PDB file of C-alpha atoms in Angstrom:
ATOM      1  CA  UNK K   1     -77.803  63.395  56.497  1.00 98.00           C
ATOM      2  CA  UNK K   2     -79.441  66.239  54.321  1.00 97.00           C
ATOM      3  CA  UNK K   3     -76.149  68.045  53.264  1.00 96.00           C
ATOM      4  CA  UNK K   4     -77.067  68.994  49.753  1.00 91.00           C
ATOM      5  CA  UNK K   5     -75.829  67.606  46.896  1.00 92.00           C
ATOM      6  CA  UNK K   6     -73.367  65.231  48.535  1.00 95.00           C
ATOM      7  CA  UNK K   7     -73.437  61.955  51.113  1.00 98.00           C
ATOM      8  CA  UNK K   8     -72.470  61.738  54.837  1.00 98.00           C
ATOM      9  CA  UNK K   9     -73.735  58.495  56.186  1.00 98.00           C
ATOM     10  CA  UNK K  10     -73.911  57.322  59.605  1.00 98.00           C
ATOM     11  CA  UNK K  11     -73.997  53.684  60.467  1.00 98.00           C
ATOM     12  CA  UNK K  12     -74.398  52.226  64.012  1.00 98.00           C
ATOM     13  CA  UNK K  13     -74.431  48.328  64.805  1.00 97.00           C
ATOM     14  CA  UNK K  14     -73.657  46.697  68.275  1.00 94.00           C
ATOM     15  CA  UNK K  15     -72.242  49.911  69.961  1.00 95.00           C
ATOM     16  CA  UNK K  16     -69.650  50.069  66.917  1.00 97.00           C
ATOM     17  CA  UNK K  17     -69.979  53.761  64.501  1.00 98.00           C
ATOM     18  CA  UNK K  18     -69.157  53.633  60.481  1.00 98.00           C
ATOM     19  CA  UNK K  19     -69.105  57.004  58.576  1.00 98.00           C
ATOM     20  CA  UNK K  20     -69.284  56.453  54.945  1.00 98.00           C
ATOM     21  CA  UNK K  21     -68.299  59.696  53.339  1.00 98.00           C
ATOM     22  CA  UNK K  22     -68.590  63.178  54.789  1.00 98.00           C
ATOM     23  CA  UNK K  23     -69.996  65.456  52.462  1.00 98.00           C
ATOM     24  CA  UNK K  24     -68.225  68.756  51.316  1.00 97.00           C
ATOM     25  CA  UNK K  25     -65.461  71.348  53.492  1.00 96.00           C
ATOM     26  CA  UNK K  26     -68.880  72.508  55.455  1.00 95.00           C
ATOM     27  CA  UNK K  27     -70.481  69.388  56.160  1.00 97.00           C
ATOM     28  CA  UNK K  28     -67.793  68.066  58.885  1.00 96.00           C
ATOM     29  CA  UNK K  29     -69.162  69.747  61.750  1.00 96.00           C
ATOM     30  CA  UNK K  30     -72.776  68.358  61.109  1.00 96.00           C
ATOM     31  CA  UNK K  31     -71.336  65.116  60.831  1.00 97.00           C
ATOM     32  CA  UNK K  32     -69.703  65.593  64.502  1.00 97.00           C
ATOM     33  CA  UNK K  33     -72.347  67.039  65.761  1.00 97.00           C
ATOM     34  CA  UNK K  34     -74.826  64.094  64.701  1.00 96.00           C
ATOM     35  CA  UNK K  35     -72.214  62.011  66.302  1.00 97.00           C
ATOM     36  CA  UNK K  36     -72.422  63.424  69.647  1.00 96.00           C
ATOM     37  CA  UNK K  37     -75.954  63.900  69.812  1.00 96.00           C
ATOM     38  CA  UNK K  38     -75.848  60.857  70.175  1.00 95.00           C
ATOM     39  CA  UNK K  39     -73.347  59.981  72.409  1.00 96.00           C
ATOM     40  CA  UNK K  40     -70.697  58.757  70.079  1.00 96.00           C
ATOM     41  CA  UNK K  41     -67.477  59.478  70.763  1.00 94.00           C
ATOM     42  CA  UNK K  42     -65.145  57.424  68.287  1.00 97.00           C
ATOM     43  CA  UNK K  43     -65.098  56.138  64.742  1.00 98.00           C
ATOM     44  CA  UNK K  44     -64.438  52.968  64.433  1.00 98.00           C
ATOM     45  CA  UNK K  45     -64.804  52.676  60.410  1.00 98.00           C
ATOM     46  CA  UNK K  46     -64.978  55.826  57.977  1.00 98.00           C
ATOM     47  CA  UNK K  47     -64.764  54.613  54.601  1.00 98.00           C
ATOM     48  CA  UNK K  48     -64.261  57.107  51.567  1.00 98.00           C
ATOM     49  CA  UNK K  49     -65.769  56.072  48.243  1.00 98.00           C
ATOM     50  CA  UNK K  50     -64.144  58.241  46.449  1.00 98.00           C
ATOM     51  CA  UNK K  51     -62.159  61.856  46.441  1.00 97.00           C
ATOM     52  CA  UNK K  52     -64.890  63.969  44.847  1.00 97.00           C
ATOM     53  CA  UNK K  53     -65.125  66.961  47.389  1.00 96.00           C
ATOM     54  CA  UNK K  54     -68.949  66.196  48.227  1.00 97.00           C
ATOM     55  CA  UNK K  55     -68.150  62.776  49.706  1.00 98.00           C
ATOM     56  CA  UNK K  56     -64.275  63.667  51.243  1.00 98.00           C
ATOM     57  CA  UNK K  57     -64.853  67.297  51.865  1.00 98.00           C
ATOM     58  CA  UNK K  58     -65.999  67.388  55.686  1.00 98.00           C
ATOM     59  CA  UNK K  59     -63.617  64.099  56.539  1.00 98.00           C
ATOM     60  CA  UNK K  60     -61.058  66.482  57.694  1.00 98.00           C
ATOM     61  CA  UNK K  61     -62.900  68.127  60.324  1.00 97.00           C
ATOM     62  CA  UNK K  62     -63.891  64.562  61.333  1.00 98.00           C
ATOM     63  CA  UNK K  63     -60.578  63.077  61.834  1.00 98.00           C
ATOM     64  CA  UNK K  64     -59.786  66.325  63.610  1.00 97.00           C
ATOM     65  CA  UNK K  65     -62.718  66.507  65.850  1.00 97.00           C
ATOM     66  CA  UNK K  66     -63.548  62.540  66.884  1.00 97.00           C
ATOM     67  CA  UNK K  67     -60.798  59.865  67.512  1.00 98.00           C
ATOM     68  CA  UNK K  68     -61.327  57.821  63.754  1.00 98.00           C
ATOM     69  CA  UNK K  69     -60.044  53.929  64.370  1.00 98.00           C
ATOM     70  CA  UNK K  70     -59.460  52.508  60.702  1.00 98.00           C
ATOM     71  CA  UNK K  71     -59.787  54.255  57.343  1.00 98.00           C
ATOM     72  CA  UNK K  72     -60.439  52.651  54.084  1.00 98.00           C
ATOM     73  CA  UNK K  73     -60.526  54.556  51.063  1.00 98.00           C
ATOM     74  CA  UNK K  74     -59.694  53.840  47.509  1.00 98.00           C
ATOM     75  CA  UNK K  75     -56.149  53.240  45.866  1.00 97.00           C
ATOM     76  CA  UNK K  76     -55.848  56.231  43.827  1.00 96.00           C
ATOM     77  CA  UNK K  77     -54.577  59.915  44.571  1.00 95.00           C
ATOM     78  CA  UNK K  78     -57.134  62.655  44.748  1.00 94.00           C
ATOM     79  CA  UNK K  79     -56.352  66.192  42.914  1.00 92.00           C
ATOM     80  CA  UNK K  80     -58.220  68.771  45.235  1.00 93.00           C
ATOM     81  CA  UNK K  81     -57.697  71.022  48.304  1.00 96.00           C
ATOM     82  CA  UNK K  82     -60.100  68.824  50.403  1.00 97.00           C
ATOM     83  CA  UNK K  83     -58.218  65.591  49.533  1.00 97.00           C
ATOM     84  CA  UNK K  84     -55.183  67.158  50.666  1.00 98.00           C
ATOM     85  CA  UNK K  85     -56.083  68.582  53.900  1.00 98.00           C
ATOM     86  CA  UNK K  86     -57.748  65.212  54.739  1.00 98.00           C
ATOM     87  CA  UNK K  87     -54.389  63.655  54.158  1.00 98.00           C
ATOM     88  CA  UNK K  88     -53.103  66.172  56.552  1.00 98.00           C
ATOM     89  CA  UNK K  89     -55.609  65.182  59.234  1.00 98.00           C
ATOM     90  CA  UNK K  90     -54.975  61.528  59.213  1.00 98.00           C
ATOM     91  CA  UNK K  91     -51.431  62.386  59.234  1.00 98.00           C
ATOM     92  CA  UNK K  92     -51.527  64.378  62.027  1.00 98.00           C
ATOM     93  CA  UNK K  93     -54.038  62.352  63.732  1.00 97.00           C
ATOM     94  CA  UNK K  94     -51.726  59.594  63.187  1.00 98.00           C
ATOM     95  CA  UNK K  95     -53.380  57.544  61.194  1.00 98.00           C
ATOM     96  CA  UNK K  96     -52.444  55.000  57.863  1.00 98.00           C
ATOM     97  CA  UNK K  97     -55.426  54.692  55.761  1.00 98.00           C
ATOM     98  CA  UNK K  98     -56.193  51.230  53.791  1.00 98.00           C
ATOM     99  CA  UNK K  99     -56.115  51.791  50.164  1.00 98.00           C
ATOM    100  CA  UNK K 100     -58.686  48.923  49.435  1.00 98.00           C
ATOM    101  CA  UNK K 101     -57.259  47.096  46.449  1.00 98.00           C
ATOM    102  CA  UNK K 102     -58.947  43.637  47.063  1.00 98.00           C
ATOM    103  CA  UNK K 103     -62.864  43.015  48.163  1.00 98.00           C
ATOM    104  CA  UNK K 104     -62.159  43.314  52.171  1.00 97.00           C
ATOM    105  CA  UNK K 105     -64.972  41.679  54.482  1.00 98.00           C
ATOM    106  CA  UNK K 106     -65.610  42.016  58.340  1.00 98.00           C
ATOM    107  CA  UNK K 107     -67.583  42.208  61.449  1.00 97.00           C
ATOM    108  CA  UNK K 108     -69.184  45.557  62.754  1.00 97.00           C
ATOM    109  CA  UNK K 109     -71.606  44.991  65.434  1.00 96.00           C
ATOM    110  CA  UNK K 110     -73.707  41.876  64.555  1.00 97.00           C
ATOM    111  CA  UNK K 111     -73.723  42.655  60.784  1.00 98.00           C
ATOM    112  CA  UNK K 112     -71.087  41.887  57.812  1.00 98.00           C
ATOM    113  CA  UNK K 113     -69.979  44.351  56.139  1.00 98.00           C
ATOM    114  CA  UNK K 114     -68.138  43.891  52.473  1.00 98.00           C
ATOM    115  CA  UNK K 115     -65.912  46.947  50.737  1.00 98.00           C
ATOM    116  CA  UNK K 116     -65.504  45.954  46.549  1.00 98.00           C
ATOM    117  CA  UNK K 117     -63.086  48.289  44.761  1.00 98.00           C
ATOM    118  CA  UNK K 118     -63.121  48.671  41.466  1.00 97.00           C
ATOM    119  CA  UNK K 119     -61.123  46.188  38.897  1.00 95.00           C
ATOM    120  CA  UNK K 120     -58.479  48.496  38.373  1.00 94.00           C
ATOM    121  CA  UNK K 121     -57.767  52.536  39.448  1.00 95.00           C
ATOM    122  CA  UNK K 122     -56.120  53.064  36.095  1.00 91.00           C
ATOM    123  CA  UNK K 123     -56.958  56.511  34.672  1.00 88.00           C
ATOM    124  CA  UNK K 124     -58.401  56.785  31.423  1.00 83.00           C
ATOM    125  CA  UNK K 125     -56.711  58.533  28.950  1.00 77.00           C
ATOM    126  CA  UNK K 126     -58.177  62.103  28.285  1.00 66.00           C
ATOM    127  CA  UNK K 127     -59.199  61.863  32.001  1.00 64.00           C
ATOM    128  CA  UNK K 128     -62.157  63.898  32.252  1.00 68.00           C
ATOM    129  CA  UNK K 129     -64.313  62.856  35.441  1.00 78.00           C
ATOM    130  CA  UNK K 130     -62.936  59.181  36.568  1.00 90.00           C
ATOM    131  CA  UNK K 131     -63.344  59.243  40.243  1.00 94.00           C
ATOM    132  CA  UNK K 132     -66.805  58.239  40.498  1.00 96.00           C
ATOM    133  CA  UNK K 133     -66.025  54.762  38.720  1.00 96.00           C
ATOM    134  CA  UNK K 134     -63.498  54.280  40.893  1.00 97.00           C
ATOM    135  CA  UNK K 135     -65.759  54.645  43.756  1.00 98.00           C
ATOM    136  CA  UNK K 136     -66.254  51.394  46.544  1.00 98.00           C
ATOM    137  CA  UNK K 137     -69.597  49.817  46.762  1.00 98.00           C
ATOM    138  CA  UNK K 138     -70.410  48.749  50.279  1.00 98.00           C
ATOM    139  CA  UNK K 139     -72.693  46.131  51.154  1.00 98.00           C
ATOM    140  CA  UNK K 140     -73.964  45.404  54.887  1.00 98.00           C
ATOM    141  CA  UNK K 141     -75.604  42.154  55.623  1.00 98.00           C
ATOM    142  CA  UNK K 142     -77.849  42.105  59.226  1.00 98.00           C
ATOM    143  CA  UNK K 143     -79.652  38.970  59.740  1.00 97.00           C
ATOM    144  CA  UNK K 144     -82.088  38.149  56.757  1.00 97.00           C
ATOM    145  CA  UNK K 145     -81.228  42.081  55.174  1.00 98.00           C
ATOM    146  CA  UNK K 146     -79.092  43.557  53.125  1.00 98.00           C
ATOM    147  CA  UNK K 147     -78.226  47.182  52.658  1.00 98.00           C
ATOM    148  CA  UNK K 148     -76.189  48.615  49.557  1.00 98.00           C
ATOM    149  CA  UNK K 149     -74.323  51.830  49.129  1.00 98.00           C
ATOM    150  CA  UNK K 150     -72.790  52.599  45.922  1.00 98.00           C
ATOM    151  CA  UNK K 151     -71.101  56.243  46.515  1.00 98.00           C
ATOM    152  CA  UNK K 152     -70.922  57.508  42.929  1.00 98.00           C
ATOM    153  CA  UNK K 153     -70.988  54.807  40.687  1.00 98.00           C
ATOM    154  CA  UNK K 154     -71.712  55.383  37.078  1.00 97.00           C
ATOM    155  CA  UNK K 155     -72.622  53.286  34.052  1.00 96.00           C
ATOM    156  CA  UNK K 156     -69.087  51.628  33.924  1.00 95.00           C
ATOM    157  CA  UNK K 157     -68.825  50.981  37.490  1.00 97.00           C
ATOM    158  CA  UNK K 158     -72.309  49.632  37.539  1.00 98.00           C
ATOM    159  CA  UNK K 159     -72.020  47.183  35.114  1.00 97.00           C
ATOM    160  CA  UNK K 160     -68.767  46.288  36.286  1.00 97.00           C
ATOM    161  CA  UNK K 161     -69.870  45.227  39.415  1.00 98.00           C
ATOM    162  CA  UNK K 162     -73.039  43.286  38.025  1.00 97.00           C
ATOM    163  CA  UNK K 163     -71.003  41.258  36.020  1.00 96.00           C
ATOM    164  CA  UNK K 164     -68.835  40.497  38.776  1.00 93.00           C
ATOM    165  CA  UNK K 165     -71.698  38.201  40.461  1.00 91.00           C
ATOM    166  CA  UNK K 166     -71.379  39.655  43.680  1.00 93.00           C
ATOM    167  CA  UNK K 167     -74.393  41.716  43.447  1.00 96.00           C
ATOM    168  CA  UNK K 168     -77.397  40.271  44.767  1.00 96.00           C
ATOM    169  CA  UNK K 169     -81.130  41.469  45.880  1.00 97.00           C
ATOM    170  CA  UNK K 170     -80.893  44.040  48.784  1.00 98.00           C
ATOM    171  CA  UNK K 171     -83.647  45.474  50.764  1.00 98.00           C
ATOM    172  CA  UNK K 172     -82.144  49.002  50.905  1.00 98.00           C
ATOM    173  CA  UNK K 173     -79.599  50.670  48.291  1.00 98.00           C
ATOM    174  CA  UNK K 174     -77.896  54.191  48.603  1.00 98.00           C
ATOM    175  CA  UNK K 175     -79.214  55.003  45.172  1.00 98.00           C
ATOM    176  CA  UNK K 176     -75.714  56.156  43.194  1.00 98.00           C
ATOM    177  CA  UNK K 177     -73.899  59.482  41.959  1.00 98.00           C
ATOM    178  CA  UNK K 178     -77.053  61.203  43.383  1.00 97.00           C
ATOM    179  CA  UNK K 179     -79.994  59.871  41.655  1.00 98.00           C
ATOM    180  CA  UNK K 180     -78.297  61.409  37.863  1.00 98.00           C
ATOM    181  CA  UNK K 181     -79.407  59.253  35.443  1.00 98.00           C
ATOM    182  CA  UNK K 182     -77.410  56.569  33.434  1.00 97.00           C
ATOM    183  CA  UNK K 183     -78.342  53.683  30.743  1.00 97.00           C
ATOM    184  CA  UNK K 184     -76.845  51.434  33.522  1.00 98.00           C
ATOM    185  CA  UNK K 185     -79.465  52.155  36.395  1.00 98.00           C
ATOM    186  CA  UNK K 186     -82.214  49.326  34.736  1.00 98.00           C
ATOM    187  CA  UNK K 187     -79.924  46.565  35.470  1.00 98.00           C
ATOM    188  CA  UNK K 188     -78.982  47.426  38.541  1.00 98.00           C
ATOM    189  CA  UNK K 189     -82.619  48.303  40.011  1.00 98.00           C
ATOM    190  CA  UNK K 190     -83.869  44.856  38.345  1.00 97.00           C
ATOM    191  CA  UNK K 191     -80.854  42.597  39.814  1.00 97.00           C
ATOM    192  CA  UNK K 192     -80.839  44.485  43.578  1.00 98.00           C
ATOM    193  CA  UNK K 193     -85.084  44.919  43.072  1.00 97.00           C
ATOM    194  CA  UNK K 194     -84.723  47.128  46.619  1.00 98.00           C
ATOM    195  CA  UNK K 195     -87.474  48.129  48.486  1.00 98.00           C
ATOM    196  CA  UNK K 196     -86.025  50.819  49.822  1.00 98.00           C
ATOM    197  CA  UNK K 197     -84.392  53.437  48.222  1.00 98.00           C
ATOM    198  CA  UNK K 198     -82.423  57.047  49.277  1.00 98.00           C
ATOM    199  CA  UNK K 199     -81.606  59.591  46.995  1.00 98.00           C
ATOM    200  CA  UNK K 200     -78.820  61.849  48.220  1.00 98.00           C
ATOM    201  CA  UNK K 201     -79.396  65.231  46.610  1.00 98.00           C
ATOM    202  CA  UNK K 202     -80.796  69.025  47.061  1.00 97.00           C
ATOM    203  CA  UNK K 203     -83.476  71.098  45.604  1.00 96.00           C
ATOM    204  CA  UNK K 204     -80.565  72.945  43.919  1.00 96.00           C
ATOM    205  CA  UNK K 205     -79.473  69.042  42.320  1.00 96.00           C
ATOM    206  CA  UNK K 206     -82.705  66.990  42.598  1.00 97.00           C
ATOM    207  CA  UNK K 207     -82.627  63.583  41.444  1.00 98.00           C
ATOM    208  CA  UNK K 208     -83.480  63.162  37.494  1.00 98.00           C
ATOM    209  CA  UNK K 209     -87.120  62.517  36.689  1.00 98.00           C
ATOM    210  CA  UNK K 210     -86.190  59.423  35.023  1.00 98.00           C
ATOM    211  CA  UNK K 211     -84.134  57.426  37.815  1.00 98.00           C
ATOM    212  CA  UNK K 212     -87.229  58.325  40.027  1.00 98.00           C
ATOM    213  CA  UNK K 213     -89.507  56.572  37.543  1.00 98.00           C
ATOM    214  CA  UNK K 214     -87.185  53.828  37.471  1.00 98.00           C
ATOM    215  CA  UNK K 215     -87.493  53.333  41.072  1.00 98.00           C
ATOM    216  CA  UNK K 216     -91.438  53.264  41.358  1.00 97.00           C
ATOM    217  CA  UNK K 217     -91.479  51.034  38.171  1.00 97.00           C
ATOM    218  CA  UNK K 218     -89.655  48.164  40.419  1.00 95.00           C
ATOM    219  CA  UNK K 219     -91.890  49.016  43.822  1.00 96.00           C
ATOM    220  CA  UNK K 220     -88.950  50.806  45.709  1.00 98.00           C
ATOM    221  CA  UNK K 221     -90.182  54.026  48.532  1.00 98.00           C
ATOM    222  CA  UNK K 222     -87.897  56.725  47.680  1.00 98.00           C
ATOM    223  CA  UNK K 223     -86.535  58.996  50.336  1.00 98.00           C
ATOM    224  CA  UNK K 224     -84.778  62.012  49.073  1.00 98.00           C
ATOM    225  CA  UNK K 225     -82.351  63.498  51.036  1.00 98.00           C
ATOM    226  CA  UNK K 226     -83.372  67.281  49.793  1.00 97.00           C
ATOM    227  CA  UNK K 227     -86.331  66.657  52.342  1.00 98.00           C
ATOM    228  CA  UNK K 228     -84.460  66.170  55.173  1.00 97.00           C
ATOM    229  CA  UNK K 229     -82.480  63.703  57.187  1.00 97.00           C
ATOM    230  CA  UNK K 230     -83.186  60.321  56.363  1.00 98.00           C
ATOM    231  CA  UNK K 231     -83.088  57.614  59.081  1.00 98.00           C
ATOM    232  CA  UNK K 232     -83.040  53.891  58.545  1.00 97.00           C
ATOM    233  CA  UNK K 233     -83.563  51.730  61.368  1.00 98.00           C
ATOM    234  CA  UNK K 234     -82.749  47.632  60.953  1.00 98.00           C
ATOM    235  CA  UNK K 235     -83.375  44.614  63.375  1.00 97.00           C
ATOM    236  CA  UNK K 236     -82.279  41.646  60.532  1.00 97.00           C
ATOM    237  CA  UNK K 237     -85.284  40.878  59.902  1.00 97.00           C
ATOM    238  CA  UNK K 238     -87.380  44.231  59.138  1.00 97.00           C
ATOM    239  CA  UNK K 239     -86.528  47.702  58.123  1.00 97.00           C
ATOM    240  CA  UNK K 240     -88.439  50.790  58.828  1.00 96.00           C
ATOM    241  CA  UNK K 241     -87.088  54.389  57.188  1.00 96.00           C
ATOM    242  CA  UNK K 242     -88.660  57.781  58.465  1.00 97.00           C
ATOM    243  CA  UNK K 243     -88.048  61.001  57.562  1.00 97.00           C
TER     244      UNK K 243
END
């Protein structure tokens, strides 16, 4: 969904919904909304990469709005008002979210879906900005295709997960931490070679120049989420993406 500078994702398979992230505090009630456009009335996945307000912010209103089924989200506390008042929601809601510790795979709809963590949520010292290494990658398998979101991941995440081995050719990737440029984005756009790719950003926070050029040098259509809402349609053995 075009919600500026942050992702809300909407995933539908085999009558079954997935949310991954919600965007910021405002976002929440565009994400509903979406939902019941089109006639969904429950969650039966949202999965939180990370607690950076642009991806958690609108969860609350989600949980409070829609009946949510399962939460996974990442095993490490967040520090702002929007993490806390989404810990108030699934409380109230009644709901125990899965800190995902351990790569966690299963069924939603006919596809496969896979949540990797990182290797460890252990803050660096001096902090400064750690949550967007910590963020999950999620990888959904349909058929013959596979489509990767990466929530925020920067260069130590990225490489991380590339020298894990899990990471494999994809037809689609949820191009990371908002198209921002790091020294780590080669590797990955050579090993997942995508021909697909969405940006989520704003004409406020475009995508840099460079991750762009990146993209075109290894054949990928870029969709920028500045441009509008972004829809990907899959049958497991083609993809088609209109905006």
């Amino acid at each position: 969904l075009k919600v500026g500078k942050g992702d809300a994702i909407i995933l539908t398979c085999g009558g079954s919904t997935m949310l991954i992230d919600c965007g910021e505090e405002d976002d929440g009630q565009e994400v509903v909304d979406n939902l019941t456009e089109q006639g969904i009335q429950k969650v039966d996945v949202l999965i939180i990469t990370h607690f950076d307000k642009d991806h958690v912010g609108g969860a609350d209103s989600v949980v409070k709005m829609i009946p949510v089924d399962r939460v996974l989200q990442p095993a490490y506390e967040g520090t702002s008002a929007e993490y806390d008042d989404f810990l108030t929601a699934m409380e109230e809601a009644k709901i125990t979210p899965e800190n995902v510790t351990q790569t966690q795979t299963f069924q939603f709809g006919q596809a496969s879906i896979t949540v990797e963590p990182p290797a460890s949520y252990e803050i660096p010292d001096g902090k400064g900005e750690y949550d967007n290494n910590f963020s999950l990658i999620t990888t959904v398998e349909l058929g013959a295709k596979r489509l990767v979101f990466t929530g925020d991941a920067e260069k130590k995440r990225i490489r991380e997960w590339l020298s894990s081995g899990t990471a494999q050719p994809c037809d689609f990737l949820k191009v990371p931490h908002h198209g921002v440029y790091n020294k780590a984005l080669p590797e990955l756009f050579e090993t997942l070679h995508p021909a697909y790719a969405v940006i989520c950003d704003s004409a406020k926070n475009p995508a840099d120049d460079r991750t762009l050029e990146l993209l075109k040098q290894c054949g990928a259509s870029t969709y920028q989420t500045k441009d509008g809402d972004i829809s990907i349609v899959c049958d497991g053995e083609s993809i088609a993406v209109t905006q």
